[in-house]
Amino acid sequence: MPLGVPVPKLLATRGYGADVILDGPTVDTSLRLAAEFAERTGAVLIPPFNHRDIIVGQGTLGLEIVQDMPDVDTILLAVGGGGLIAGVAGAVKAMAAAAGRTVRIIGVQAENSAPYPESLRAGYPIEVVTRPTIADGILVSRPGDIPFAMIQELVDDVVTVTDDDIARAMLVLLERAKVVVEPAGAVGVAAILAGKVEAHGPTVAVLSGGNIDPLLLQRVVAHGLAASGRYMSMRIPLPDRPGQLSRVSDLIAQAGANVIEVLHTRHGQGLQISEVVLQISVETRGEEHKALTLQTLKDAGFHPVVVPD
């Protein structure tokens, strides 16, 4: 497994009796190291996606979807190496054709790890340079040769989503569906919420994993709230005289926002001797309410600066 594997996934795997070796930054690196281990020790290597039997096995998910929702129009799936979507596309497209129907199959990749769009444009698998993403479960730099050929033929489109999109989707799933989904598993919902895919007719977004470190979940929730305009951290320079903190708090309350955390300090780069800085985090009800809160402070003569969470 990669060195950055979520702790719950690592502990669960060890709990099932596996001897886990941690090495390398990505799934691709781990796969190469696993192949070397198999060659050296005679162990049997089970590829995660680039093998026909694996693809066929993952395709049974497509059978279940059609059985549960015969009138499905669109299915969205996370794409890493491509085994899951290749199998599902093969099964669903065959069943749909037999029934005289069409079903759209849409793949979703994290923007920072998206070899498929470029590879599909080129017509062959391309290795891309990946960047860090919260969707570690689909952090793959090159498509598998076998799934790529199937995806090229059967999948209607592959779109990408940002980490902000993913965080918002995870928050919606947590609040509305009461489901904890790992970042890679939430990309289908993220694509719909971000407007990357038009969901017309019965639509299935496959939630393909729930392995997430609680500490990461905490950060993702905060990030998702900020990305949705529901949480904001500000830095506000103030004159160093009594009553300023109270005045700011009153203005925030007047705007209908809720103060979460306050840090009042006389130390900060660029501060005048007669100034202090107020770092304050507030809960808002969305982008419009966030803008209203900022404008209320500005109208009163303050100069709030939004600080990234």
mmCIF file of N, CA and C in Angstrom, residues 49-132:
data_model
loop_
_atom_site.group_PDB
_atom_site.id
_atom_site.type_symbol
_atom_site.label_atom_id
_atom_site.label_comp_id
_atom_site.label_asym_id
_atom_site.label_seq_id
_atom_site.Cartn_x
_atom_site.Cartn_y
_atom_site.Cartn_z
ATOM 1 N N PHE A 49 -6.885 -3.792 -11.300
ATOM 2 C CA PHE A 49 -7.815 -3.398 -12.373
ATOM 3 C C PHE A 49 -7.434 -3.918 -13.753
ATOM 4 N N ASN A 50 -6.171 -4.188 -14.014
ATOM 5 C CA ASN A 50 -5.747 -4.521 -15.377
ATOM 6 C C ASN A 50 -5.733 -6.032 -15.623
ATOM 7 N N HIS A 51 -6.892 -6.669 -15.443
ATOM 8 C CA HIS A 51 -7.005 -8.112 -15.666
ATOM 9 C C HIS A 51 -8.464 -8.420 -15.997
ATOM 10 N N ARG A 52 -8.692 -9.258 -16.982
ATOM 11 C CA ARG A 52 -10.058 -9.521 -17.451
ATOM 12 C C ARG A 52 -10.945 -10.113 -16.353
ATOM 13 N N ASP A 53 -10.399 -11.022 -15.547
ATOM 14 C CA ASP A 53 -11.222 -11.631 -14.497
ATOM 15 C C ASP A 53 -11.644 -10.597 -13.448
ATOM 16 N N ILE A 54 -10.744 -9.688 -13.127
ATOM 17 C CA ILE A 54 -11.069 -8.622 -12.171
ATOM 18 C C ILE A 54 -12.176 -7.737 -12.741
ATOM 19 N N ILE A 55 -12.055 -7.389 -14.011
ATOM 20 C CA ILE A 55 -13.052 -6.537 -14.667
ATOM 21 C C ILE A 55 -14.411 -7.231 -14.709
ATOM 22 N N VAL A 56 -14.417 -8.515 -15.037
ATOM 23 C CA VAL A 56 -15.673 -9.273 -15.074
ATOM 24 C C VAL A 56 -16.310 -9.310 -13.684
ATOM 25 N N GLY A 57 -15.498 -9.553 -12.667
ATOM 26 C CA GLY A 57 -16.021 -9.586 -11.300
ATOM 27 C C GLY A 57 -16.616 -8.251 -10.891
ATOM 28 N N GLN A 58 -15.926 -7.161 -11.216
ATOM 29 C CA GLN A 58 -16.445 -5.838 -10.866
ATOM 30 C C GLN A 58 -17.695 -5.501 -11.674
ATOM 31 N N GLY A 59 -17.814 -6.104 -12.841
ATOM 32 C CA GLY A 59 -18.984 -5.865 -13.684
ATOM 33 C C GLY A 59 -20.282 -6.369 -13.088
ATOM 34 N N THR A 60 -20.204 -7.278 -12.115
ATOM 35 C CA THR A 60 -21.439 -7.770 -11.482
ATOM 36 C C THR A 60 -22.197 -6.644 -10.781
ATOM 37 N N LEU A 61 -21.486 -5.573 -10.428
ATOM 38 C CA LEU A 61 -22.170 -4.408 -9.863
ATOM 39 C C LEU A 61 -23.171 -3.847 -10.872
ATOM 40 N N GLY A 62 -22.796 -3.865 -12.142
ATOM 41 C CA GLY A 62 -23.705 -3.396 -13.184
ATOM 42 C C GLY A 62 -24.972 -4.224 -13.254
ATOM 43 N N LEU A 63 -24.837 -5.535 -13.080
ATOM 44 C CA LEU A 63 -26.017 -6.412 -13.074
ATOM 45 C C LEU A 63 -26.951 -6.040 -11.932
ATOM 46 N N GLU A 64 -26.381 -5.776 -10.759
ATOM 47 C CA GLU A 64 -27.196 -5.419 -9.595
ATOM 48 C C GLU A 64 -27.921 -4.089 -9.813
ATOM 49 N N ILE A 65 -27.230 -3.132 -10.423
ATOM 50 C CA ILE A 65 -27.861 -1.827 -10.667
ATOM 51 C C ILE A 65 -29.076 -1.982 -11.572
ATOM 52 N N VAL A 66 -28.913 -2.726 -12.666
ATOM 53 C CA VAL A 66 -30.012 -2.899 -13.619
ATOM 54 C C VAL A 66 -31.157 -3.695 -12.998
ATOM 55 N N GLN A 67 -30.821 -4.681 -12.174
ATOM 56 C CA GLN A 67 -31.868 -5.457 -11.500
ATOM 57 C C GLN A 67 -32.666 -4.580 -10.537
ATOM 58 N N ASP A 68 -31.971 -3.698 -9.809
ATOM 59 C CA ASP A 68 -32.641 -2.840 -8.830
ATOM 60 C C ASP A 68 -33.336 -1.647 -9.482
ATOM 61 N N MET A 69 -32.807 -1.170 -10.615
ATOM 62 C CA MET A 69 -33.368 0.003 -11.281
ATOM 63 C C MET A 69 -33.377 -0.237 -12.792
ATOM 64 N N PRO A 70 -34.335 -1.001 -13.286
ATOM 65 C CA PRO A 70 -34.358 -1.362 -14.713
ATOM 66 C C PRO A 70 -34.453 -0.163 -15.651
ATOM 67 N N ASP A 71 -34.993 0.961 -15.162
ATOM 68 C CA ASP A 71 -35.159 2.129 -16.029
ATOM 69 C C ASP A 71 -34.023 3.141 -15.891
ATOM 70 N N VAL A 72 -32.889 2.726 -15.338
ATOM 71 C CA VAL A 72 -31.762 3.641 -15.147
ATOM 72 C C VAL A 72 -31.330 4.255 -16.480
ATOM 73 N N ASP A 73 -31.062 5.559 -16.454
ATOM 74 C CA ASP A 73 -30.617 6.270 -17.656
ATOM 75 C C ASP A 73 -29.120 6.564 -17.645
ATOM 76 N N THR A 74 -28.593 6.875 -16.438
ATOM 77 C CA THR A 74 -27.193 7.291 -16.328
ATOM 78 C C THR A 74 -26.560 6.652 -15.100
ATOM 79 N N ILE A 75 -25.323 6.168 -15.261
ATOM 80 C CA ILE A 75 -24.558 5.619 -14.137
ATOM 81 C C ILE A 75 -23.216 6.338 -14.092
ATOM 82 N N LEU A 76 -22.873 6.859 -12.915
ATOM 83 C CA LEU A 76 -21.587 7.532 -12.722
ATOM 84 C C LEU A 76 -20.714 6.697 -11.801
ATOM 85 N N LEU A 77 -19.455 6.528 -12.193
ATOM 86 C CA LEU A 77 -18.532 5.718 -11.396
ATOM 87 C C LEU A 77 -17.178 6.413 -11.278
ATOM 88 N N ALA A 78 -16.538 6.212 -10.122
ATOM 89 C CA ALA A 78 -15.171 6.691 -9.941
ATOM 90 C C ALA A 78 -14.236 5.903 -10.852
ATOM 91 N N VAL A 79 -13.221 6.591 -11.372
ATOM 92 C CA VAL A 79 -12.258 5.943 -12.260
ATOM 93 C C VAL A 79 -10.844 6.173 -11.745
ATOM 94 N N GLY A 80 -10.153 5.067 -11.457
ATOM 95 C CA GLY A 80 -8.733 5.111 -11.157
ATOM 96 C C GLY A 80 -8.012 4.458 -12.325
ATOM 97 N N GLY A 81 -7.720 3.170 -12.171
ATOM 98 C CA GLY A 81 -7.152 2.418 -13.291
ATOM 99 C C GLY A 81 -8.179 2.075 -14.347
ATOM 100 N N GLY A 82 -9.460 1.974 -13.942
ATOM 101 C CA GLY A 82 -10.532 1.775 -14.911
ATOM 102 C C GLY A 82 -11.235 0.437 -14.869
ATOM 103 N N GLY A 83 -10.844 -0.458 -13.965
ATOM 104 C CA GLY A 83 -11.441 -1.787 -13.936
ATOM 105 C C GLY A 83 -12.919 -1.785 -13.603
ATOM 106 N N LEU A 84 -13.315 -1.002 -12.600
ATOM 107 C CA LEU A 84 -14.717 -0.982 -12.164
ATOM 108 C C LEU A 84 -15.634 -0.472 -13.270
ATOM 109 N N ILE A 85 -15.302 0.665 -13.853
ATOM 110 C CA ILE A 85 -16.191 1.234 -14.869
ATOM 111 C C ILE A 85 -16.197 0.392 -16.136
ATOM 112 N N ALA A 86 -15.065 -0.234 -16.464
ATOM 113 C CA ALA A 86 -15.021 -1.097 -17.650
ATOM 114 C C ALA A 86 -15.961 -2.284 -17.476
ATOM 115 N N GLY A 87 -15.917 -2.917 -16.296
ATOM 116 C CA GLY A 87 -16.782 -4.062 -16.042
ATOM 117 C C GLY A 87 -18.249 -3.688 -16.021
ATOM 118 N N VAL A 88 -18.563 -2.584 -15.333
ATOM 119 C CA VAL A 88 -19.955 -2.137 -15.253
ATOM 120 C C VAL A 88 -20.467 -1.737 -16.632
ATOM 121 N N ALA A 89 -19.654 -1.031 -17.400
ATOM 122 C CA ALA A 89 -20.070 -0.614 -18.742
ATOM 123 C C ALA A 89 -20.339 -1.822 -19.627
ATOM 124 N N GLY A 90 -19.472 -2.836 -19.549
ATOM 125 C CA GLY A 90 -19.668 -4.037 -20.359
ATOM 126 C C GLY A 90 -20.976 -4.736 -20.040
ATOM 127 N N ALA A 91 -21.257 -4.891 -18.741
ATOM 128 C CA ALA A 91 -22.481 -5.582 -18.325
ATOM 129 C C ALA A 91 -23.727 -4.768 -18.651
ATOM 130 N N VAL A 92 -23.713 -3.495 -18.296
ATOM 131 C CA VAL A 92 -24.907 -2.654 -18.459
ATOM 132 C C VAL A 92 -25.219 -2.405 -19.926
ATOM 133 N N LYS A 93 -24.205 -2.120 -20.720
ATOM 134 C CA LYS A 93 -24.454 -1.850 -22.140
ATOM 135 C C LYS A 93 -25.033 -3.086 -22.837
ATOM 136 N N ALA A 94 -24.550 -4.275 -22.462
ATOM 137 C CA ALA A 94 -25.069 -5.507 -23.071
ATOM 138 C C ALA A 94 -26.527 -5.729 -22.684
ATOM 139 N N MET A 95 -26.844 -5.529 -21.399
ATOM 140 C CA MET A 95 -28.223 -5.713 -20.945
ATOM 141 C C MET A 95 -29.151 -4.660 -21.554
ATOM 142 N N ALA A 96 -28.665 -3.430 -21.664
ATOM 143 C CA ALA A 96 -29.484 -2.364 -22.234
ATOM 144 C C ALA A 96 -29.773 -2.630 -23.707
ATOM 145 N N ALA A 97 -28.758 -3.085 -24.435
ATOM 146 C CA ALA A 97 -28.945 -3.380 -25.861
ATOM 147 C C ALA A 97 -29.966 -4.494 -26.054
ATOM 148 N N ALA A 98 -29.900 -5.510 -25.188
ATOM 149 C CA ALA A 98 -30.847 -6.628 -25.286
ATOM 150 C C ALA A 98 -32.275 -6.172 -25.011
ATOM 151 N N ALA A 99 -32.414 -5.116 -24.200
ATOM 152 C CA ALA A 99 -33.747 -4.601 -23.857
ATOM 153 C C ALA A 99 -34.174 -3.464 -24.779
ATOM 154 N N GLY A 100 -33.340 -3.149 -25.763
ATOM 155 C CA GLY A 100 -33.662 -2.063 -26.684
ATOM 156 C C GLY A 100 -33.569 -0.685 -26.060
ATOM 157 N N ARG A 101 -32.698 -0.540 -25.048
ATOM 158 C CA ARG A 101 -32.539 0.732 -24.353
ATOM 159 C C ARG A 101 -31.107 1.228 -24.486
ATOM 160 N N THR A 102 -30.889 2.480 -24.104
ATOM 161 C CA THR A 102 -29.535 3.023 -24.007
ATOM 162 C C THR A 102 -29.320 3.530 -22.588
ATOM 163 N N VAL A 103 -28.142 3.306 -22.064
ATOM 164 C CA VAL A 103 -27.772 3.791 -20.733
ATOM 165 C C VAL A 103 -26.443 4.522 -20.854
ATOM 166 N N ARG A 104 -26.389 5.737 -20.318
ATOM 167 C CA ARG A 104 -25.125 6.484 -20.313
ATOM 168 C C ARG A 104 -24.239 5.995 -19.175
ATOM 169 N N ILE A 105 -22.975 5.778 -19.479
ATOM 170 C CA ILE A 105 -21.979 5.440 -18.458
ATOM 171 C C ILE A 105 -20.962 6.576 -18.430
ATOM 172 N N ILE A 106 -20.846 7.232 -17.275
ATOM 173 C CA ILE A 106 -19.950 8.381 -17.129
ATOM 174 C C ILE A 106 -18.896 8.064 -16.071
ATOM 175 N N GLY A 107 -17.641 8.254 -16.417
ATOM 176 C CA GLY A 107 -16.552 8.094 -15.460
ATOM 177 C C GLY A 107 -16.172 9.432 -14.858
ATOM 178 N N VAL A 108 -15.691 9.396 -13.614
ATOM 179 C CA VAL A 108 -15.285 10.627 -12.936
ATOM 180 C C VAL A 108 -13.905 10.424 -12.319
ATOM 181 N N GLN A 109 -12.996 11.345 -12.615
ATOM 182 C CA GLN A 109 -11.662 11.316 -12.027
ATOM 183 C C GLN A 109 -11.412 12.603 -11.254
ATOM 184 N N ALA A 110 -10.488 12.530 -10.297
ATOM 185 C CA ALA A 110 -10.045 13.734 -9.598
ATOM 186 C C ALA A 110 -9.200 14.559 -10.560
ATOM 187 N N GLU A 111 -9.423 15.857 -10.570
ATOM 188 C CA GLU A 111 -8.719 16.746 -11.501
ATOM 189 C C GLU A 111 -7.204 16.607 -11.393
ATOM 190 N N ASN A 112 -6.705 16.371 -10.184
ATOM 191 C CA ASN A 112 -5.261 16.272 -9.974
ATOM 192 C C ASN A 112 -4.686 14.914 -10.342
ATOM 193 N N SER A 113 -5.535 13.987 -10.708
ATOM 194 C CA SER A 113 -5.080 12.641 -11.075
ATOM 195 C C SER A 113 -6.014 12.107 -12.151
ATOM 196 N N ALA A 114 -5.842 12.613 -13.379
ATOM 197 C CA ALA A 114 -6.822 12.327 -14.437
ATOM 198 C C ALA A 114 -6.148 11.913 -15.747
ATOM 199 N N PRO A 115 -5.640 10.677 -15.821
ATOM 200 C CA PRO A 115 -5.019 10.238 -17.073
ATOM 201 C C PRO A 115 -6.014 9.887 -18.170
ATOM 202 N N TYR A 116 -7.263 9.598 -17.820
ATOM 203 C CA TYR A 116 -8.201 9.100 -18.832
ATOM 204 C C TYR A 116 -8.636 10.147 -19.863
ATOM 205 N N PRO A 117 -9.036 11.359 -19.478
ATOM 206 C CA PRO A 117 -9.434 12.323 -20.509
ATOM 207 C C PRO A 117 -8.345 12.546 -21.560
ATOM 208 N N GLU A 118 -7.113 12.709 -21.103
ATOM 209 C CA GLU A 118 -6.002 12.929 -22.041
ATOM 210 C C GLU A 118 -5.736 11.683 -22.880
ATOM 211 N N SER A 119 -5.809 10.518 -22.257
ATOM 212 C CA SER A 119 -5.567 9.263 -22.983
ATOM 213 C C SER A 119 -6.648 9.015 -24.032
ATOM 214 N N LEU A 120 -7.902 9.308 -23.684
ATOM 215 C CA LEU A 120 -8.998 9.110 -24.638
ATOM 216 C C LEU A 120 -8.873 10.059 -25.823
ATOM 217 N N ARG A 121 -8.413 11.282 -25.565
ATOM 218 C CA ARG A 121 -8.192 12.218 -26.673
ATOM 219 C C ARG A 121 -7.071 11.737 -27.585
ATOM 220 N N ALA A 122 -6.036 11.150 -26.970
ATOM 221 C CA ALA A 122 -4.889 10.682 -27.749
ATOM 222 C C ALA A 122 -5.179 9.369 -28.468
ATOM 223 N N GLY A 123 -6.079 8.562 -27.890
ATOM 224 C CA GLY A 123 -6.406 7.279 -28.494
ATOM 225 C C GLY A 123 -5.595 6.121 -27.954
ATOM 226 N N TYR A 124 -4.775 6.378 -26.939
ATOM 227 C CA TYR A 124 -3.981 5.315 -26.317
ATOM 228 C C TYR A 124 -3.636 5.745 -24.885
ATOM 229 N N PRO A 125 -3.299 4.772 -23.993
ATOM 230 C CA PRO A 125 -3.011 5.122 -22.601
ATOM 231 C C PRO A 125 -1.788 6.025 -22.471
ATOM 232 N N ILE A 126 -1.932 7.080 -21.711
ATOM 233 C CA ILE A 126 -0.856 8.041 -21.472
ATOM 234 C C ILE A 126 -0.616 8.147 -19.973
ATOM 235 N N GLU A 127 0.642 8.198 -19.581
ATOM 236 C CA GLU A 127 0.975 8.423 -18.172
ATOM 237 C C GLU A 127 1.072 9.921 -17.931
ATOM 238 N N VAL A 128 0.359 10.407 -16.932
ATOM 239 C CA VAL A 128 0.357 11.836 -16.625
ATOM 240 C C VAL A 128 1.043 12.076 -15.286
ATOM 241 N N VAL A 129 1.447 13.305 -15.077
ATOM 242 C CA VAL A 129 2.017 13.699 -13.790
ATOM 243 C C VAL A 129 0.856 14.013 -12.847
ATOM 244 N N THR A 130 0.779 13.290 -11.757
ATOM 245 C CA THR A 130 -0.308 13.508 -10.794
ATOM 246 C C THR A 130 0.115 14.517 -9.734
ATOM 247 N N ARG A 131 -0.879 15.145 -9.140
ATOM 248 C CA ARG A 131 -0.663 16.048 -8.018
ATOM 249 C C ARG A 131 -1.463 15.533 -6.822
ATOM 250 N N PRO A 132 -1.126 15.981 -5.630
ATOM 251 C CA PRO A 132 -1.854 15.491 -4.456
ATOM 252 C C PRO A 132 -3.351 15.758 -4.571
#
